[in-house]
mmCIF file of N, CA and C in Angstrom:
data_model
loop_
_atom_site.group_PDB
_atom_site.id
_atom_site.type_symbol
_atom_site.label_atom_id
_atom_site.label_comp_id
_atom_site.label_asym_id
_atom_site.label_seq_id
_atom_site.Cartn_x
_atom_site.Cartn_y
_atom_site.Cartn_z
ATOM 1 N N MET A 1 127.730 36.230 60.216
ATOM 2 C CA MET A 1 127.631 36.733 61.143
ATOM 3 C C MET A 1 127.529 38.587 61.452
ATOM 4 N N THR A 2 126.690 38.694 62.590
ATOM 5 C CA THR A 2 126.475 39.936 62.991
ATOM 6 C C THR A 2 127.602 40.919 62.934
ATOM 7 N N MET A 3 127.211 41.611 62.411
ATOM 8 C CA MET A 3 128.610 42.936 62.390
ATOM 9 C C MET A 3 128.559 44.122 63.606
ATOM 10 N N VAL A 4 129.577 44.021 63.704
ATOM 11 C CA VAL A 4 128.904 45.308 65.171
ATOM 12 C C VAL A 4 130.652 46.300 64.899
ATOM 13 N N ASN A 5 129.816 47.439 65.328
ATOM 14 C CA ASN A 5 130.484 48.526 65.433
ATOM 15 C C ASN A 5 132.003 48.902 65.592
ATOM 16 N N ASN A 6 132.038 48.014 66.854
ATOM 17 C CA ASN A 6 133.466 48.491 67.636
ATOM 18 C C ASN A 6 134.005 47.415 68.731
ATOM 19 N N LYS A 7 134.750 47.439 68.807
ATOM 20 C CA LYS A 7 135.359 46.318 69.933
ATOM 21 C C LYS A 7 133.881 46.557 71.037
ATOM 22 N N GLU A 8 134.140 47.434 71.677
ATOM 23 C CA GLU A 8 133.104 47.829 73.126
ATOM 24 C C GLU A 8 132.053 46.408 72.681
ATOM 25 N N GLU A 9 131.459 47.054 71.328
ATOM 26 C CA GLU A 9 130.335 46.287 71.207
ATOM 27 C C GLU A 9 130.073 45.266 71.517
ATOM 28 N N ALA A 10 131.179 44.227 70.660
ATOM 29 C CA ALA A 10 131.728 43.005 70.184
ATOM 30 C C ALA A 10 131.754 42.502 71.788
ATOM 31 N N LEU A 11 131.908 43.303 72.624
ATOM 32 C CA LEU A 11 132.233 42.539 74.248
ATOM 33 C C LEU A 11 130.917 42.503 75.224
ATOM 34 N N GLU A 12 130.100 42.855 74.316
ATOM 35 C CA GLU A 12 129.003 43.444 75.968
ATOM 36 C C GLU A 12 128.270 42.069 75.785
ATOM 37 N N PRO A 13 128.043 40.867 75.113
ATOM 38 C CA PRO A 13 127.436 39.988 75.237
ATOM 39 C C PRO A 13 128.461 39.062 76.243
ATOM 40 N N LEU A 14 129.417 39.414 76.562
ATOM 41 C CA LEU A 14 130.573 38.758 77.027
ATOM 42 C C LEU A 14 130.681 38.969 78.766
ATOM 43 N N LYS A 15 130.600 40.500 78.601
ATOM 44 C CA LYS A 15 130.299 40.800 79.814
ATOM 45 C C LYS A 15 128.896 40.532 80.588
ATOM 46 N N GLU A 16 127.822 40.385 79.568
ATOM 47 C CA GLU A 16 126.539 40.230 80.652
ATOM 48 C C GLU A 16 126.362 38.227 80.816
ATOM 49 N N ILE A 17 126.939 37.907 80.009
ATOM 50 C CA ILE A 17 127.344 36.618 80.672
ATOM 51 C C ILE A 17 127.988 36.626 81.895
ATOM 52 N N GLU A 18 129.665 37.111 81.992
ATOM 53 C CA GLU A 18 130.081 37.556 82.974
ATOM 54 C C GLU A 18 129.591 37.562 84.480
ATOM 55 N N ASN A 19 128.944 38.534 84.269
ATOM 56 C CA ASN A 19 128.183 38.768 84.824
ATOM 57 C C ASN A 19 127.198 38.038 85.732
ATOM 58 N N LYS A 20 126.201 37.596 85.060
ATOM 59 C CA LYS A 20 125.330 36.286 85.126
ATOM 60 C C LYS A 20 126.360 35.197 85.467
ATOM 61 N N ALA A 21 127.063 34.849 85.259
ATOM 62 C CA ALA A 21 128.053 33.755 85.962
ATOM 63 C C ALA A 21 128.337 34.006 87.222
ATOM 64 N N LYS A 22 128.452 35.768 87.810
ATOM 65 C CA LYS A 22 129.162 36.106 89.080
ATOM 66 C C LYS A 22 128.403 35.824 90.237
ATOM 67 N N ILE A 23 126.377 36.006 89.421
ATOM 68 C CA ILE A 23 125.650 36.559 90.711
ATOM 69 C C ILE A 23 125.845 34.954 90.611
ATOM 70 N N VAL A 24 125.629 33.895 89.785
ATOM 71 C CA VAL A 24 125.427 32.097 90.239
ATOM 72 C C VAL A 24 126.207 32.057 91.592
ATOM 73 N N TRP A 25 127.539 32.726 91.067
ATOM 74 C CA TRP A 25 128.612 31.693 91.606
ATOM 75 C C TRP A 25 128.644 32.628 93.562
ATOM 76 N N GLU A 26 128.252 33.796 93.359
ATOM 77 C CA GLU A 26 127.765 34.418 94.661
ATOM 78 C C GLU A 26 126.739 33.593 95.830
ATOM 79 N N LYS A 27 125.373 33.119 94.381
ATOM 80 C CA LYS A 27 124.314 32.254 95.066
ATOM 81 C C LYS A 27 124.645 30.604 95.136
ATOM 82 N N LYS A 28 125.902 30.319 94.977
ATOM 83 C CA LYS A 28 126.047 28.904 94.933
ATOM 84 C C LYS A 28 125.383 27.709 96.057
ATOM 85 N N ASN A 29 125.247 28.299 97.416
ATOM 86 C CA ASN A 29 125.356 27.744 98.195
ATOM 87 C C ASN A 29 123.653 27.624 98.699
ATOM 88 N N GLU A 30 122.911 28.625 97.527
ATOM 89 C CA GLU A 30 121.135 28.114 97.512
ATOM 90 C C GLU A 30 120.918 27.675 96.920
ATOM 91 N N ILE A 31 121.811 26.881 95.590
ATOM 92 C CA ILE A 31 121.188 26.312 94.815
ATOM 93 C C ILE A 31 120.924 24.768 95.086
ATOM 94 N N ASP A 32 120.315 24.018 94.684
ATOM 95 C CA ASP A 32 119.757 22.709 94.813
ATOM 96 C C ASP A 32 119.807 22.052 93.808
ATOM 97 N N ILE A 33 121.119 21.523 94.104
ATOM 98 C CA ILE A 33 121.228 20.698 92.672
ATOM 99 C C ILE A 33 120.919 19.144 92.699
ATOM 100 N N SER A 34 120.178 19.043 93.872
ATOM 101 C CA SER A 34 119.545 18.017 94.089
ATOM 102 C C SER A 34 118.458 17.540 93.128
ATOM 103 N N LYS A 35 117.611 18.037 92.814
ATOM 104 C CA LYS A 35 116.587 18.153 91.955
ATOM 105 C C LYS A 35 117.515 17.965 90.632
ATOM 106 N N THR A 36 116.439 17.550 89.731
ATOM 107 C CA THR A 36 116.369 17.604 88.408
ATOM 108 C C THR A 36 116.104 18.373 87.583
ATOM 109 N N LEU A 37 116.201 19.511 86.383
ATOM 110 C CA LEU A 37 115.412 20.493 86.013
ATOM 111 C C LEU A 37 114.587 19.430 85.364
ATOM 112 N N GLN A 38 113.397 20.031 85.054
ATOM 113 C CA GLN A 38 112.562 19.667 83.659
ATOM 114 C C GLN A 38 113.168 20.072 82.250
ATOM 115 N N LYS A 39 113.231 18.750 81.807
ATOM 116 C CA LYS A 39 114.200 19.567 80.248
ATOM 117 C C LYS A 39 113.193 20.219 79.542
ATOM 118 N N ARG A 40 113.480 20.775 78.971
ATOM 119 C CA ARG A 40 112.873 21.945 78.092
ATOM 120 C C ARG A 40 112.846 21.363 76.683
ATOM 121 N N PHE A 41 111.717 21.456 76.159
ATOM 122 C CA PHE A 41 111.596 21.561 74.311
ATOM 123 C C PHE A 41 112.373 22.924 73.798
ATOM 124 N N VAL A 42 113.538 22.580 72.828
ATOM 125 C CA VAL A 42 113.558 23.965 72.065
ATOM 126 C C VAL A 42 113.352 23.520 70.203
ATOM 127 N N SER A 43 112.570 24.216 69.985
ATOM 128 C CA SER A 43 112.569 24.104 68.371
ATOM 129 C C SER A 43 113.233 24.413 67.792
ATOM 130 N N VAL A 44 113.036 23.605 66.294
ATOM 131 C CA VAL A 44 113.927 24.082 65.252
ATOM 132 C C VAL A 44 113.242 25.815 65.124
ATOM 133 N N MET A 45 112.631 26.643 65.246
ATOM 134 C CA MET A 45 112.417 27.818 64.809
ATOM 135 C C MET A 45 112.916 28.542 66.229
ATOM 136 N N ASP A 46 113.172 27.867 67.566
ATOM 137 C CA ASP A 46 114.046 28.641 68.617
ATOM 138 C C ASP A 46 115.207 28.766 68.684
ATOM 139 N N VAL A 47 116.104 27.291 67.493
ATOM 140 C CA VAL A 47 117.057 27.948 67.189
ATOM 141 C C VAL A 47 117.362 28.713 66.442
ATOM 142 N N TYR A 48 116.484 28.580 65.247
ATOM 143 C CA TYR A 48 116.719 29.660 63.974
ATOM 144 C C TYR A 48 116.746 30.514 64.501
ATOM 145 N N ASN A 49 116.141 31.137 65.150
ATOM 146 C CA ASN A 49 115.610 32.971 65.311
ATOM 147 C C ASN A 49 116.995 33.263 66.095
ATOM 148 N N TYR A 50 117.689 33.111 66.679
ATOM 149 C CA TYR A 50 119.612 32.841 67.032
ATOM 150 C C TYR A 50 120.413 33.268 65.699
ATOM 151 N N LEU A 51 120.254 32.741 65.080
ATOM 152 C CA LEU A 51 121.055 32.292 63.485
ATOM 153 C C LEU A 51 121.335 33.889 63.280
ATOM 154 N N PRO A 52 122.264 33.429 62.583
ATOM 155 C CA PRO A 52 122.376 35.196 61.456
ATOM 156 C C PRO A 52 121.457 34.824 60.518
ATOM 157 N N LYS A 53 121.152 33.812 59.739
ATOM 158 C CA LYS A 53 120.121 33.518 58.774
ATOM 159 C C LYS A 53 121.188 34.184 57.440
ATOM 160 N N THR A 54 122.063 33.978 57.248
ATOM 161 C CA THR A 54 123.225 34.239 56.077
ATOM 162 C C THR A 54 123.470 33.354 55.533
ATOM 163 N N ASN A 55 123.047 31.909 55.602
ATOM 164 C CA ASN A 55 123.373 30.964 55.027
ATOM 165 C C ASN A 55 124.771 30.908 53.806
ATOM 166 N N GLU A 56 125.532 31.330 54.538
ATOM 167 C CA GLU A 56 127.042 31.441 54.813
ATOM 168 C C GLU A 56 127.823 29.913 54.440
ATOM 169 N N LYS A 57 127.025 28.814 55.085
ATOM 170 C CA LYS A 57 127.775 27.942 54.859
ATOM 171 C C LYS A 57 128.635 27.642 55.614
ATOM 172 N N VAL A 58 129.491 28.995 56.649
ATOM 173 C CA VAL A 58 130.257 28.587 57.712
ATOM 174 C C VAL A 58 130.429 27.519 58.884
ATOM 175 N N CYS A 59 128.875 26.932 59.196
ATOM 176 C CA CYS A 59 128.797 25.780 60.239
ATOM 177 C C CYS A 59 128.692 24.168 59.373
ATOM 178 N N GLY A 60 129.390 24.108 57.875
ATOM 179 C CA GLY A 60 129.200 23.086 56.813
ATOM 180 C C GLY A 60 127.913 22.934 56.543
ATOM 181 N N GLU A 61 126.809 23.826 56.735
ATOM 182 C CA GLU A 61 125.280 22.913 56.350
ATOM 183 C C GLU A 61 124.913 24.539 55.347
ATOM 184 N N GLN A 62 124.270 23.391 54.236
ATOM 185 C CA GLN A 62 123.487 24.423 52.767
ATOM 186 C C GLN A 62 122.986 25.682 53.727
ATOM 187 N N THR A 63 122.117 25.577 54.826
ATOM 188 C CA THR A 63 121.676 26.632 55.182
ATOM 189 C C THR A 63 121.684 26.884 56.508
ATOM 190 N N CYS A 64 121.147 28.040 57.288
ATOM 191 C CA CYS A 64 121.025 28.311 58.504
ATOM 192 C C CYS A 64 119.733 27.271 59.302
ATOM 193 N N MET A 65 118.458 27.404 58.165
ATOM 194 C CA MET A 65 117.238 25.934 58.284
ATOM 195 C C MET A 65 118.008 24.625 58.824
ATOM 196 N N VAL A 66 118.548 24.024 57.632
ATOM 197 C CA VAL A 66 119.068 22.784 57.901
ATOM 198 C C VAL A 66 120.309 22.723 59.103
ATOM 199 N N PHE A 67 121.173 23.469 59.805
ATOM 200 C CA PHE A 67 121.565 23.874 61.154
ATOM 201 C C PHE A 67 121.193 24.066 62.282
ATOM 202 N N ALA A 68 120.048 24.588 62.100
ATOM 203 C CA ALA A 68 118.851 24.466 63.150
ATOM 204 C C ALA A 68 118.536 23.196 63.557
ATOM 205 N N LEU A 69 117.662 22.674 62.600
ATOM 206 C CA LEU A 69 116.894 21.641 62.116
ATOM 207 C C LEU A 69 117.878 20.485 63.096
ATOM 208 N N LYS A 70 119.066 20.295 62.651
ATOM 209 C CA LYS A 70 120.068 19.442 63.175
ATOM 210 C C LYS A 70 120.495 19.600 64.538
ATOM 211 N N LEU A 71 120.493 20.334 64.705
ATOM 212 C CA LEU A 71 120.948 21.145 66.037
ATOM 213 C C LEU A 71 119.456 20.890 67.129
ATOM 214 N N SER A 72 119.286 21.419 66.830
ATOM 215 C CA SER A 72 117.523 20.840 67.848
ATOM 216 C C SER A 72 117.776 19.631 67.611
ATOM 217 N N ALA A 73 117.323 18.629 66.777
ATOM 218 C CA ALA A 73 117.417 17.399 66.929
ATOM 219 C C ALA A 73 118.529 16.413 67.440
ATOM 220 N N SER A 74 119.588 17.125 67.763
ATOM 221 C CA SER A 74 120.920 17.377 68.491
ATOM 222 C C SER A 74 121.391 15.757 67.654
ATOM 223 N N TYR A 75 121.543 16.261 66.300
ATOM 224 C CA TYR A 75 122.073 15.490 65.564
ATOM 225 C C TYR A 75 123.687 15.932 65.374
ATOM 226 N N PHE A 76 124.195 16.668 66.056
ATOM 227 C CA PHE A 76 125.784 17.113 66.199
ATOM 228 C C PHE A 76 125.925 16.866 68.084
ATOM 229 N N SER A 77 127.110 16.205 68.217
ATOM 230 C CA SER A 77 127.402 16.102 69.799
ATOM 231 C C SER A 77 128.354 17.251 69.975
ATOM 232 N N PHE A 78 128.854 17.950 70.795
ATOM 233 C CA PHE A 78 129.912 18.497 71.439
ATOM 234 C C PHE A 78 130.388 17.922 72.400
#
């Protein structure tokens, strides 16, 4: 887990997501959903770089790298 200094700092990423969602909602009529988007490749390292790299086993795996590998290989179903 990443440590934050206060509640406001913890809420910053959520506010960014909320603002982006509002922008998309405002432009919803301009978005063409009939075209399928090209699937993007996400590497193990792409996933791993977003993880805390603490190997705390909170996710149920031995290391963050194993979790990243399984996640990028679509091993998990959500």
